[in-house]
């Protein structure tokens, strides 16, 4: 179905428990949001049926839609509760899409959708090249369309890889993982509900969102914010704005009193590796003050232009500008994230992070490192968590790049997100992919670097995670795993 749905689906709810659990959790989150503001208002106004179907469990929303709702949640309740909700929803999303992909046709169906997106991506790239000389709004639309198809391809590739991993995992291990997952989700749900109690001055919880039953028109699929959703035939003529002209822009939403600075509050930085001496720790580079000043001057102009586009209702051009900015030199990207936060444009900062999550592995790691070098530790961690669904080889490449850059805590954050979102065998696949990365990057020690990092990442979650990941590494034949962890 066009719009918010991840795939075209039957109108009846899929008979899948993970999809129902994911939908229930998402509906609970939506019930705590202001339905008249932010991304929630945009979705409700321009694809109400799609929103209803996703919250009812009839269809599975792509992760970027959930990330947008989490941006609204962050503005209302702050970084801590939002991060806990994000981590829980990320796991539920992985379980729901895995179950749904099997139900909807498995790997062949995903490959068919990827083949369609390959063609669309080539056409979009050709259109960008044809319009580069003229510039203007048409180029902005073309860039938006290209970014959208690339993001969809990345998400579908990751889901295809995850589907392959699930078929190799034994039934007993899956059953144990599902039991542990259910217990964790129940405990974390209670914790988050306490964290967003009425004294936080958020909107009251509602049993269901008040979504108009008969919209004037349905939203068209657009940008990476609908990653993974196939284009309808009616959309083939050209892309549509993520925030349509005249629609409320999320960066103009006033935060709830008492939470305006919560997103920038002192969250603890990601924990680094505890394998003292086991992995060589390069020093992280710090940008020169002159470089930072030059980048700030340039990106202040970008932020001013983005503000003008938002006020003019030019959502498509604004999104295209963010897509382009995500691929800039890492320091400039990080400075722009900082500048958007400074101006209160937190939703656009979130979009910028989401677009950067689709960069090639090396550039993705460099972007996260640049954020940390400016002290934007939580933004860097958020970007890394959004990379958890990359294929194993890309995760390995990014983790090794972070380690080489002296960002070991970032590598641990990324690997911990992978362990949360996948099974222990998924973490083992990342380490097993390291030899291929070593051959490409002339880094023969890559597996020996990743083993302690991935075990440390598992240890930040729980001793049980660490034990299970170590067992999965041994079962996969990975050398260098300690005998007792």
Short mmCIF file of C-alpha atoms in Angstrom, two decimals:
data_model
loop_
_atom_site.label_atom_id
_atom_site.label_comp_id
_atom_site.label_asym_id
_atom_site.label_seq_id
_atom_site.Cartn_x
_atom_site.Cartn_y
_atom_site.Cartn_z
CA UNK A 1 0.00 0.00 0.00
CA UNK A 2 1.37 3.47 -0.78
CA UNK A 3 2.24 5.73 2.11
CA UNK A 4 3.25 4.48 5.52
CA UNK A 5 3.05 0.74 4.97
CA UNK A 6 6.23 -1.23 4.52
CA UNK A 7 4.74 -3.54 1.92
CA UNK A 8 1.51 -3.87 0.00
CA UNK A 9 -0.55 -6.18 2.16
CA UNK A 10 -3.92 -7.76 2.56
CA UNK A 11 -6.54 -5.72 4.36
CA UNK A 12 -6.82 -8.37 7.09
CA UNK A 13 -4.35 -8.38 9.95
CA UNK A 14 -1.51 -10.88 9.42
CA UNK A 15 -1.85 -13.81 11.86
CA UNK A 16 1.57 -13.08 13.38
CA UNK A 17 2.21 -12.47 17.07
CA UNK A 18 5.35 -10.30 16.55
CA UNK A 19 3.41 -7.96 14.25
CA UNK A 20 0.62 -7.61 16.81
CA UNK A 21 3.07 -6.96 19.64
CA UNK A 22 4.90 -4.35 17.58
CA UNK A 23 1.63 -2.64 16.66
CA UNK A 24 0.45 -2.59 20.28
CA UNK A 25 3.71 -1.00 21.43
CA UNK A 26 3.58 1.55 18.61
CA UNK A 27 -0.06 2.41 19.40
CA UNK A 28 0.90 2.94 23.05
CA UNK A 29 3.64 5.33 21.94
CA UNK A 30 1.28 7.17 19.61
CA UNK A 31 -1.26 7.53 22.41
CA UNK A 32 1.26 9.65 24.32
CA UNK A 33 1.89 12.05 21.43
CA UNK A 34 0.14 15.25 20.46
CA UNK A 35 -1.90 14.23 17.42
CA UNK A 36 -2.09 17.85 16.27
CA UNK A 37 1.65 18.51 16.13
CA UNK A 38 4.92 17.20 14.77
CA UNK A 39 5.39 14.23 12.49
CA UNK A 40 2.33 12.53 13.96
CA UNK A 41 0.16 15.37 12.66
CA UNK A 42 1.78 15.11 9.22
CA UNK A 43 1.15 11.36 9.01
CA UNK A 44 -2.41 11.64 10.35
CA UNK A 45 -3.29 14.42 7.90
CA UNK A 46 -1.75 12.96 4.76
CA UNK A 47 -2.01 9.18 5.16
CA UNK A 48 -4.63 8.54 7.86
CA UNK A 49 -5.61 5.09 6.61
CA UNK A 50 -1.99 3.99 6.46
CA UNK A 51 -1.44 5.23 10.01
CA UNK A 52 -4.55 3.41 11.23
CA UNK A 53 -3.45 0.18 9.54
CA UNK A 54 0.04 0.36 11.06
CA UNK A 55 -1.25 1.04 14.58
CA UNK A 56 -3.83 -1.75 14.26
CA UNK A 57 -1.25 -4.31 13.09
CA UNK A 58 -2.71 -4.74 9.62
CA UNK A 59 0.53 -3.53 8.07
CA UNK A 60 4.13 -3.14 9.26
CA UNK A 61 5.50 0.41 9.17
CA UNK A 62 9.10 0.88 8.07
CA UNK A 63 11.48 1.92 10.81
CA UNK A 64 11.84 5.50 9.58
CA UNK A 65 8.18 6.20 10.32
CA UNK A 66 8.71 4.94 13.86
CA UNK A 67 11.85 7.08 14.13
CA UNK A 68 9.79 10.14 13.23
CA UNK A 69 7.28 9.40 15.97
CA UNK A 70 10.17 8.92 18.37
CA UNK A 71 11.39 12.40 17.46
CA UNK A 72 8.02 13.74 18.59
CA UNK A 73 8.29 11.64 21.76
CA UNK A 74 11.76 13.03 22.49
CA UNK A 75 10.51 16.62 22.33
CA UNK A 76 7.76 15.81 24.82
CA UNK A 77 9.52 13.54 27.30
CA UNK A 78 13.26 13.91 26.81
CA UNK A 79 16.13 11.74 25.69
CA UNK A 80 16.13 9.09 28.43
CA UNK A 81 12.57 7.75 28.01
CA UNK A 82 12.84 8.14 24.23
CA UNK A 83 16.02 6.13 24.06
CA UNK A 84 14.51 3.29 26.09
CA UNK A 85 11.43 3.31 23.87
CA UNK A 86 13.62 3.38 20.76
CA UNK A 87 15.66 0.37 21.86
CA UNK A 88 12.55 -1.66 22.66
CA UNK A 89 10.79 -0.70 19.41
CA UNK A 90 13.91 -1.46 17.41
CA UNK A 91 13.86 -5.05 18.68
CA UNK A 92 10.12 -5.38 18.10
CA UNK A 93 10.53 -3.94 14.60
CA UNK A 94 13.20 -6.51 13.79
CA UNK A 95 11.00 -9.36 15.04
CA UNK A 96 7.90 -8.06 13.24
CA UNK A 97 9.59 -7.51 9.88
CA UNK A 98 11.32 -10.89 10.11
CA UNK A 99 8.01 -12.66 10.73
CA UNK A 100 6.20 -10.57 8.14
CA UNK A 101 8.84 -11.15 5.46
CA UNK A 102 8.52 -14.93 5.90
CA UNK A 103 4.72 -14.69 5.82
CA UNK A 104 4.75 -12.43 2.73
CA UNK A 105 6.94 -14.70 0.60
CA UNK A 106 10.39 -14.91 2.16
CA UNK A 107 13.69 -14.23 0.42
CA UNK A 108 12.29 -14.53 -3.15
CA UNK A 109 9.74 -11.79 -2.45
CA UNK A 110 12.41 -9.53 -0.97
CA UNK A 111 14.70 -10.15 -3.94
CA UNK A 112 11.87 -9.25 -6.30
CA UNK A 113 11.29 -5.98 -4.48
CA UNK A 114 15.02 -5.26 -4.49
CA UNK A 115 15.15 -5.85 -8.23
CA UNK A 116 12.39 -3.30 -8.73
CA UNK A 117 14.25 -0.81 -6.56
CA UNK A 118 17.49 -1.38 -8.48
CA UNK A 119 15.74 -0.20 -11.64
CA UNK A 120 14.13 2.74 -9.88
CA UNK A 121 17.47 3.77 -8.40
CA UNK A 122 19.17 3.73 -11.80
CA UNK A 123 16.36 5.82 -13.28
CA UNK A 124 16.52 8.27 -10.38
CA UNK A 125 20.29 8.66 -10.74
CA UNK A 126 19.92 9.29 -14.47
CA UNK A 127 17.32 11.95 -13.81
CA UNK A 128 19.58 13.69 -11.29
CA UNK A 129 22.41 13.78 -13.84
CA UNK A 130 20.07 15.22 -16.46
CA UNK A 131 18.88 18.00 -14.16
CA UNK A 132 22.17 18.94 -12.48
CA UNK A 133 22.95 21.75 -14.91
CA UNK A 134 19.59 23.51 -14.45
CA UNK A 135 19.13 23.02 -10.71
CA UNK A 136 15.94 24.35 -9.16
CA UNK A 137 12.97 22.51 -7.67
CA UNK A 138 13.00 19.68 -10.21
CA UNK A 139 16.53 18.75 -9.17
CA UNK A 140 15.44 18.86 -5.54
CA UNK A 141 12.64 16.41 -6.31
CA UNK A 142 15.04 14.17 -8.23
CA UNK A 143 17.54 14.15 -5.36
CA UNK A 144 14.74 13.31 -2.95
CA UNK A 145 13.63 10.42 -5.15
CA UNK A 146 17.19 9.10 -5.43
CA UNK A 147 17.74 9.27 -1.67
CA UNK A 148 14.44 7.49 -1.14
CA UNK A 149 15.25 4.57 -3.41
CA UNK A 150 18.75 4.19 -1.98
CA UNK A 151 17.38 4.09 1.56
CA UNK A 152 14.82 1.47 0.59
CA UNK A 153 17.49 -0.68 -0.98
CA UNK A 154 19.63 -0.50 2.16
CA UNK A 155 16.75 -1.50 4.40
CA UNK A 156 15.61 -4.35 2.18
CA UNK A 157 19.17 -5.68 1.85
CA UNK A 158 19.47 -5.72 5.63
CA UNK A 159 16.14 -7.51 5.97
CA UNK A 160 17.17 -10.04 3.36
CA UNK A 161 20.40 -10.71 5.28
CA UNK A 162 18.48 -11.02 8.55
CA UNK A 163 16.04 -13.44 6.93
CA UNK A 164 18.95 -15.65 5.86
CA UNK A 165 20.37 -15.62 9.39
CA UNK A 166 17.05 -16.63 10.92
CA UNK A 167 16.78 -19.70 8.70
CA UNK A 168 20.19 -20.90 9.92
CA UNK A 169 19.36 -20.49 13.62
CA UNK A 170 17.99 -23.55 15.41
CA UNK A 171 14.43 -23.70 16.81
CA UNK A 172 15.62 -24.10 20.42
CA UNK A 173 17.78 -20.98 20.23
CA UNK A 174 14.94 -19.01 18.66
CA UNK A 175 12.51 -20.12 21.39
CA UNK A 176 14.93 -19.10 24.14
CA UNK A 177 15.58 -15.74 22.49
CA UNK A 178 11.86 -15.08 22.17
CA UNK A 179 11.24 -15.85 25.86
CA UNK A 180 14.07 -13.55 26.94
CA UNK A 181 12.81 -10.87 24.57
CA UNK A 182 9.28 -11.00 25.99
CA UNK A 183 10.59 -10.64 29.54
CA UNK A 184 12.80 -7.69 28.59
CA UNK A 185 10.01 -5.93 26.73
CA UNK A 186 7.62 -6.25 29.67
CA UNK A 187 10.16 -4.85 32.14
CA UNK A 188 11.16 -1.99 29.84
CA UNK A 189 7.54 -1.11 29.07
CA UNK A 190 6.87 -0.67 32.80
CA UNK A 191 10.00 1.47 33.15
CA UNK A 192 9.06 3.75 30.28
CA UNK A 193 5.48 4.15 31.50
CA UNK A 194 6.84 5.30 34.86
CA UNK A 195 9.26 7.66 33.15
CA UNK A 196 6.52 9.41 31.17
CA UNK A 197 3.97 9.72 33.98
CA UNK A 198 1.73 12.85 34.08
CA UNK A 199 4.23 14.93 36.06
CA UNK A 200 6.26 15.20 32.85
CA UNK A 201 3.45 17.34 31.44
CA UNK A 202 3.07 15.29 28.26
CA UNK A 203 -0.26 14.73 26.53
CA UNK A 204 -2.60 12.25 28.17
CA UNK A 205 -2.55 8.70 26.93
CA UNK A 206 -5.33 7.92 24.49
CA UNK A 207 -6.72 4.50 23.57
CA UNK A 208 -6.36 5.26 19.86
CA UNK A 209 -5.39 8.23 17.73
CA UNK A 210 -8.16 10.43 16.39
CA UNK A 211 -7.51 10.06 12.68
CA UNK A 212 -9.97 11.39 10.08
CA UNK A 213 -11.84 8.57 8.36
CA UNK A 214 -12.10 10.24 4.94
CA UNK A 215 -8.99 12.19 3.95
CA UNK A 216 -8.99 14.43 0.92
CA UNK A 217 -6.02 12.59 -0.47
CA UNK A 218 -3.52 9.91 0.46
CA UNK A 219 0.14 10.69 0.94
CA UNK A 220 2.52 9.38 -1.65
CA UNK A 221 5.56 7.42 -0.63
CA UNK A 222 8.49 9.77 -0.26
CA UNK A 223 12.10 9.94 0.80
CA UNK A 224 13.96 7.69 3.13
CA UNK A 225 11.26 8.37 5.68
CA UNK A 226 9.32 5.60 3.93
CA UNK A 227 12.29 3.30 3.44
CA UNK A 228 11.34 -0.17 2.25
CA UNK A 229 7.92 0.74 0.86
CA UNK A 230 7.45 0.03 -2.86
CA UNK A 231 6.31 2.84 -5.12
CA UNK A 232 2.76 2.67 -6.37
CA UNK A 233 2.19 3.13 -10.09
CA UNK A 234 0.71 6.55 -9.45
CA UNK A 235 3.98 7.60 -7.82
CA UNK A 236 6.22 6.68 -10.72
CA UNK A 237 5.89 10.07 -12.39
CA UNK A 238 7.82 11.82 -9.65
CA UNK A 239 8.49 12.09 -5.94
CA UNK A 240 6.43 13.97 -3.41
CA UNK A 241 7.43 16.14 -0.49
CA UNK A 242 7.81 14.45 2.86
CA UNK A 243 6.20 17.51 4.41
CA UNK A 244 3.74 18.65 1.71
CA UNK A 245 3.49 22.39 0.98
CA UNK A 246 1.38 24.02 3.65
CA UNK A 247 1.66 21.13 6.10
CA UNK A 248 2.96 21.83 9.61
CA UNK A 249 6.72 21.43 9.83
CA UNK A 250 7.84 19.42 12.85
CA UNK A 251 10.69 21.85 13.62
CA UNK A 252 8.09 24.56 14.35
CA UNK A 253 6.42 22.53 17.09
CA UNK A 254 6.87 24.07 20.54
CA UNK A 255 8.32 21.55 23.01
CA UNK A 256 6.32 20.72 26.12
CA UNK A 257 7.27 22.83 29.12
CA UNK A 258 10.07 21.36 31.17
CA UNK A 259 11.44 19.24 28.35
CA UNK A 260 12.90 21.80 25.97
CA UNK A 261 16.44 20.97 26.92
CA UNK A 262 15.93 17.35 27.75
CA UNK A 263 17.24 16.05 24.46
CA UNK A 264 20.55 17.80 25.03
CA UNK A 265 20.74 16.89 28.71
CA UNK A 266 23.68 15.00 30.11
CA UNK A 267 23.11 11.46 28.97
CA UNK A 268 26.08 9.26 29.82
CA UNK A 269 28.34 8.61 26.85
CA UNK A 270 28.38 5.13 25.30
CA UNK A 271 30.49 2.74 27.34
CA UNK A 272 33.88 1.78 25.92
CA UNK A 273 35.53 -1.62 25.77
CA UNK A 274 36.69 -3.17 29.02
CA UNK A 275 39.26 -5.45 27.38
CA UNK A 276 42.22 -3.60 28.83
CA UNK A 277 45.20 -4.22 26.56
CA UNK A 278 43.36 -6.73 24.36
CA UNK A 279 42.74 -4.25 21.55
CA UNK A 280 45.06 -1.43 20.61
CA UNK A 281 43.27 1.88 21.12
CA UNK A 282 44.26 4.59 18.63
CA UNK A 283 43.80 8.19 19.73
CA UNK A 284 40.67 9.87 18.38
CA UNK A 285 41.37 12.86 16.16
CA UNK A 286 40.15 16.25 17.35
CA UNK A 287 39.37 18.89 14.69
CA UNK A 288 41.39 22.10 14.77
CA UNK A 289 39.52 25.19 16.04
CA UNK A 290 40.05 26.88 12.67
CA UNK A 291 38.39 23.95 10.87
CA UNK A 292 35.43 24.03 13.23
CA UNK A 293 35.00 27.80 12.82
CA UNK A 294 35.07 27.49 9.02
CA UNK A 295 32.53 24.66 9.09
CA UNK A 296 30.23 26.59 11.41
CA UNK A 297 30.22 29.60 9.12
CA UNK A 298 29.31 27.43 6.13
CA UNK A 299 26.64 25.41 7.89
CA UNK A 300 25.01 28.46 9.47
CA UNK A 301 24.12 29.40 5.89
CA UNK A 302 22.72 25.91 5.28
CA UNK A 303 20.58 26.13 8.42
CA UNK A 304 19.32 29.57 7.42
CA UNK A 305 18.36 28.28 3.97
CA UNK A 306 16.60 25.30 5.52
CA UNK A 307 14.64 27.61 7.83
CA UNK A 308 13.54 29.66 4.82
CA UNK A 309 12.40 26.55 2.93
CA UNK A 310 10.41 25.28 5.91
CA UNK A 311 8.67 28.62 6.41
CA UNK A 312 7.85 28.74 2.69
CA UNK A 313 6.28 25.27 2.87
CA UNK A 314 8.90 23.84 0.47
CA UNK A 315 9.17 20.50 2.23
CA UNK A 316 10.54 18.63 -0.78
CA UNK A 317 13.40 21.06 -1.32
CA UNK A 318 14.14 21.09 2.41
CA UNK A 319 14.36 17.31 2.48
CA UNK A 320 16.58 17.26 -0.61
CA UNK A 321 18.89 19.77 1.08
CA UNK A 322 19.14 17.50 4.13
CA UNK A 323 19.87 14.49 1.91
CA UNK A 324 22.71 16.39 0.26
CA UNK A 325 24.06 17.68 3.58
CA UNK A 326 24.23 14.17 5.04
CA UNK A 327 26.93 13.29 2.51
CA UNK A 328 29.13 16.30 3.16
CA UNK A 329 32.55 16.24 4.81
CA UNK A 330 31.99 14.65 8.27
CA UNK A 331 32.90 17.74 10.29
CA UNK A 332 30.50 19.91 8.29
CA UNK A 333 27.76 17.31 8.75
CA UNK A 334 28.32 17.25 12.52
CA UNK A 335 28.40 21.04 12.73
CA UNK A 336 25.08 21.23 10.87
CA UNK A 337 23.49 18.78 13.33
CA UNK A 338 24.75 21.00 16.15
CA UNK A 339 23.45 24.16 14.45
CA UNK A 340 20.01 22.66 13.85
CA UNK A 341 19.74 21.73 17.52
CA UNK A 342 20.86 25.23 18.50
CA UNK A 343 18.05 26.72 16.41
CA UNK A 344 15.46 24.35 17.88
CA UNK A 345 15.08 22.44 14.58
CA UNK A 346 15.28 19.06 16.28
CA UNK A 347 13.16 17.24 13.71
CA UNK A 348 15.41 18.33 10.87
CA UNK A 349 18.41 17.25 12.94
CA UNK A 350 16.74 13.85 13.28
CA UNK A 351 16.12 13.63 9.53
CA UNK A 352 19.77 14.52 8.90
CA UNK A 353 20.89 11.71 11.21
CA UNK A 354 18.53 9.27 9.50
CA UNK A 355 19.90 10.15 6.07
CA UNK A 356 23.48 9.75 7.33
CA UNK A 357 22.58 6.27 8.57
CA UNK A 358 22.22 5.22 4.91
CA UNK A 359 25.73 6.38 3.92
CA UNK A 360 28.38 3.83 2.93
CA UNK A 361 29.89 2.15 5.98
CA UNK A 362 33.08 4.21 6.09
CA UNK A 363 31.30 7.53 5.69
CA UNK A 364 28.67 6.45 8.22
CA UNK A 365 31.39 5.72 10.79
CA UNK A 366 33.17 9.00 10.03
CA UNK A 367 29.93 10.94 10.52
CA UNK A 368 29.36 9.34 13.92
CA UNK A 369 32.95 10.04 14.90
CA UNK A 370 32.64 13.69 13.89
CA UNK A 371 29.58 14.09 16.10
CA UNK A 372 31.50 12.69 19.06
CA UNK A 373 34.44 14.99 18.35
CA UNK A 374 32.11 17.97 18.82
CA UNK A 375 30.68 16.58 22.05
CA UNK A 376 27.41 15.46 20.40
CA UNK A 377 27.76 12.04 22.04
CA UNK A 378 24.05 11.24 22.17
CA UNK A 379 23.56 12.20 18.51
CA UNK A 380 26.51 9.98 17.60
CA UNK A 381 25.04 7.09 19.57
CA UNK A 382 21.65 7.59 17.96
CA UNK A 383 23.20 7.53 14.49
CA UNK A 384 25.06 4.33 15.31
CA UNK A 385 21.91 2.64 16.64
CA UNK A 386 20.17 3.44 13.36
CA UNK A 387 22.87 1.43 11.58
CA UNK A 388 22.01 -1.77 13.42
CA UNK A 389 20.13 -3.29 10.48
CA UNK A 390 22.98 -3.03 7.98
CA UNK A 391 24.25 -6.27 6.44
CA UNK A 392 26.92 -7.99 8.57
CA UNK A 393 29.87 -7.03 6.37
CA UNK A 394 28.86 -3.35 6.47
CA UNK A 395 28.51 -3.45 10.26
CA UNK A 396 31.96 -5.04 10.52
CA UNK A 397 33.43 -2.42 8.22
CA UNK A 398 31.87 0.43 10.20
CA UNK A 399 32.96 -1.00 13.57
CA UNK A 400 36.52 -1.45 12.35
CA UNK A 401 36.57 2.07 10.92
CA UNK A 402 35.44 3.44 14.28
CA UNK A 403 38.15 1.45 16.06
CA UNK A 404 40.85 2.66 13.67
CA UNK A 405 39.69 6.24 14.26
CA UNK A 406 40.02 5.85 18.02
CA UNK A 407 36.25 5.71 18.52
CA UNK A 408 36.14 2.39 20.34
CA UNK A 409 33.10 3.39 22.39
CA UNK A 410 31.29 4.07 19.12
CA UNK A 411 32.16 0.61 17.83
CA UNK A 412 30.77 -0.88 21.05
CA UNK A 413 27.59 1.21 20.72
CA UNK A 414 27.05 0.00 17.15
CA UNK A 415 27.68 -3.64 18.01
CA UNK A 416 25.44 -3.46 21.08
CA UNK A 417 22.64 -2.14 18.86
CA UNK A 418 23.17 -5.08 16.50
CA UNK A 419 22.92 -7.54 19.40
CA UNK A 420 19.71 -5.87 20.62
CA UNK A 421 18.13 -5.96 17.17
CA UNK A 422 19.28 -9.44 16.16
CA UNK A 423 20.09 -12.76 17.79
CA UNK A 424 23.55 -13.71 19.09
CA UNK A 425 24.12 -15.53 15.81
CA UNK A 426 23.62 -12.18 14.08
CA UNK A 427 26.52 -10.76 16.09
CA UNK A 428 28.60 -13.81 15.15
CA UNK A 429 27.85 -13.14 11.49
CA UNK A 430 29.30 -9.65 11.85
CA UNK A 431 32.57 -11.06 13.21
CA UNK A 432 32.59 -13.80 10.57
CA UNK A 433 32.34 -11.10 7.89
CA UNK A 434 35.53 -9.46 9.16
CA UNK A 435 37.95 -11.49 6.96
CA UNK A 436 36.27 -10.10 3.83
CA UNK A 437 36.62 -6.61 5.26
CA UNK A 438 40.27 -7.32 6.12
CA UNK A 439 41.03 -8.34 2.55
CA UNK A 440 39.48 -5.15 1.21
CA UNK A 441 41.08 -2.85 3.78
CA UNK A 442 44.47 -4.56 4.22
CA UNK A 443 43.66 -5.19 7.89
CA UNK A 444 44.51 -8.84 8.60
CA UNK A 445 43.79 -8.47 12.33
CA UNK A 446 40.14 -7.49 11.83
CA UNK A 447 38.56 -10.61 13.43
CA UNK A 448 40.84 -10.38 16.47
CA UNK A 449 39.80 -6.74 16.86
CA UNK A 450 36.09 -7.47 16.57
CA UNK A 451 35.93 -10.42 18.97
CA UNK A 452 36.69 -8.41 22.14
CA UNK A 453 34.62 -5.48 20.89
CA UNK A 454 31.51 -7.57 20.25
CA UNK A 455 31.89 -9.38 23.58
CA UNK A 456 32.26 -6.05 25.34
CA UNK A 457 29.16 -4.77 23.52
CA UNK A 458 27.21 -7.81 24.71
CA UNK A 459 28.48 -7.21 28.23
CA UNK A 460 27.03 -3.70 28.26
CA UNK A 461 23.60 -5.35 27.90
CA UNK A 462 23.89 -8.17 30.43
CA UNK A 463 26.16 -11.07 31.47
CA UNK A 464 23.67 -13.43 29.81
CA UNK A 465 24.01 -11.58 26.50
CA UNK A 466 27.78 -11.87 26.78
CA UNK A 467 27.63 -15.61 27.43
CA UNK A 468 25.23 -16.27 24.55
CA UNK A 469 27.25 -14.17 22.11
CA UNK A 470 30.44 -16.00 23.12
CA UNK A 471 28.68 -19.33 22.53
CA UNK A 472 27.48 -18.13 19.11
CA UNK A 473 31.01 -17.03 18.17
CA UNK A 474 32.42 -20.45 19.09
CA UNK A 475 29.62 -22.21 17.19
CA UNK A 476 30.47 -20.12 14.12
CA UNK A 477 34.12 -21.22 14.36
CA UNK A 478 35.45 -17.75 15.15
CA UNK A 479 38.96 -18.00 16.65
CA UNK A 480 40.16 -16.13 19.72
CA UNK A 481 37.02 -16.37 21.87
CA UNK A 482 37.95 -16.58 25.58
CA UNK A 483 37.09 -19.88 27.25
CA UNK A 484 35.24 -18.25 30.15
CA UNK A 485 33.41 -14.95 29.81
#
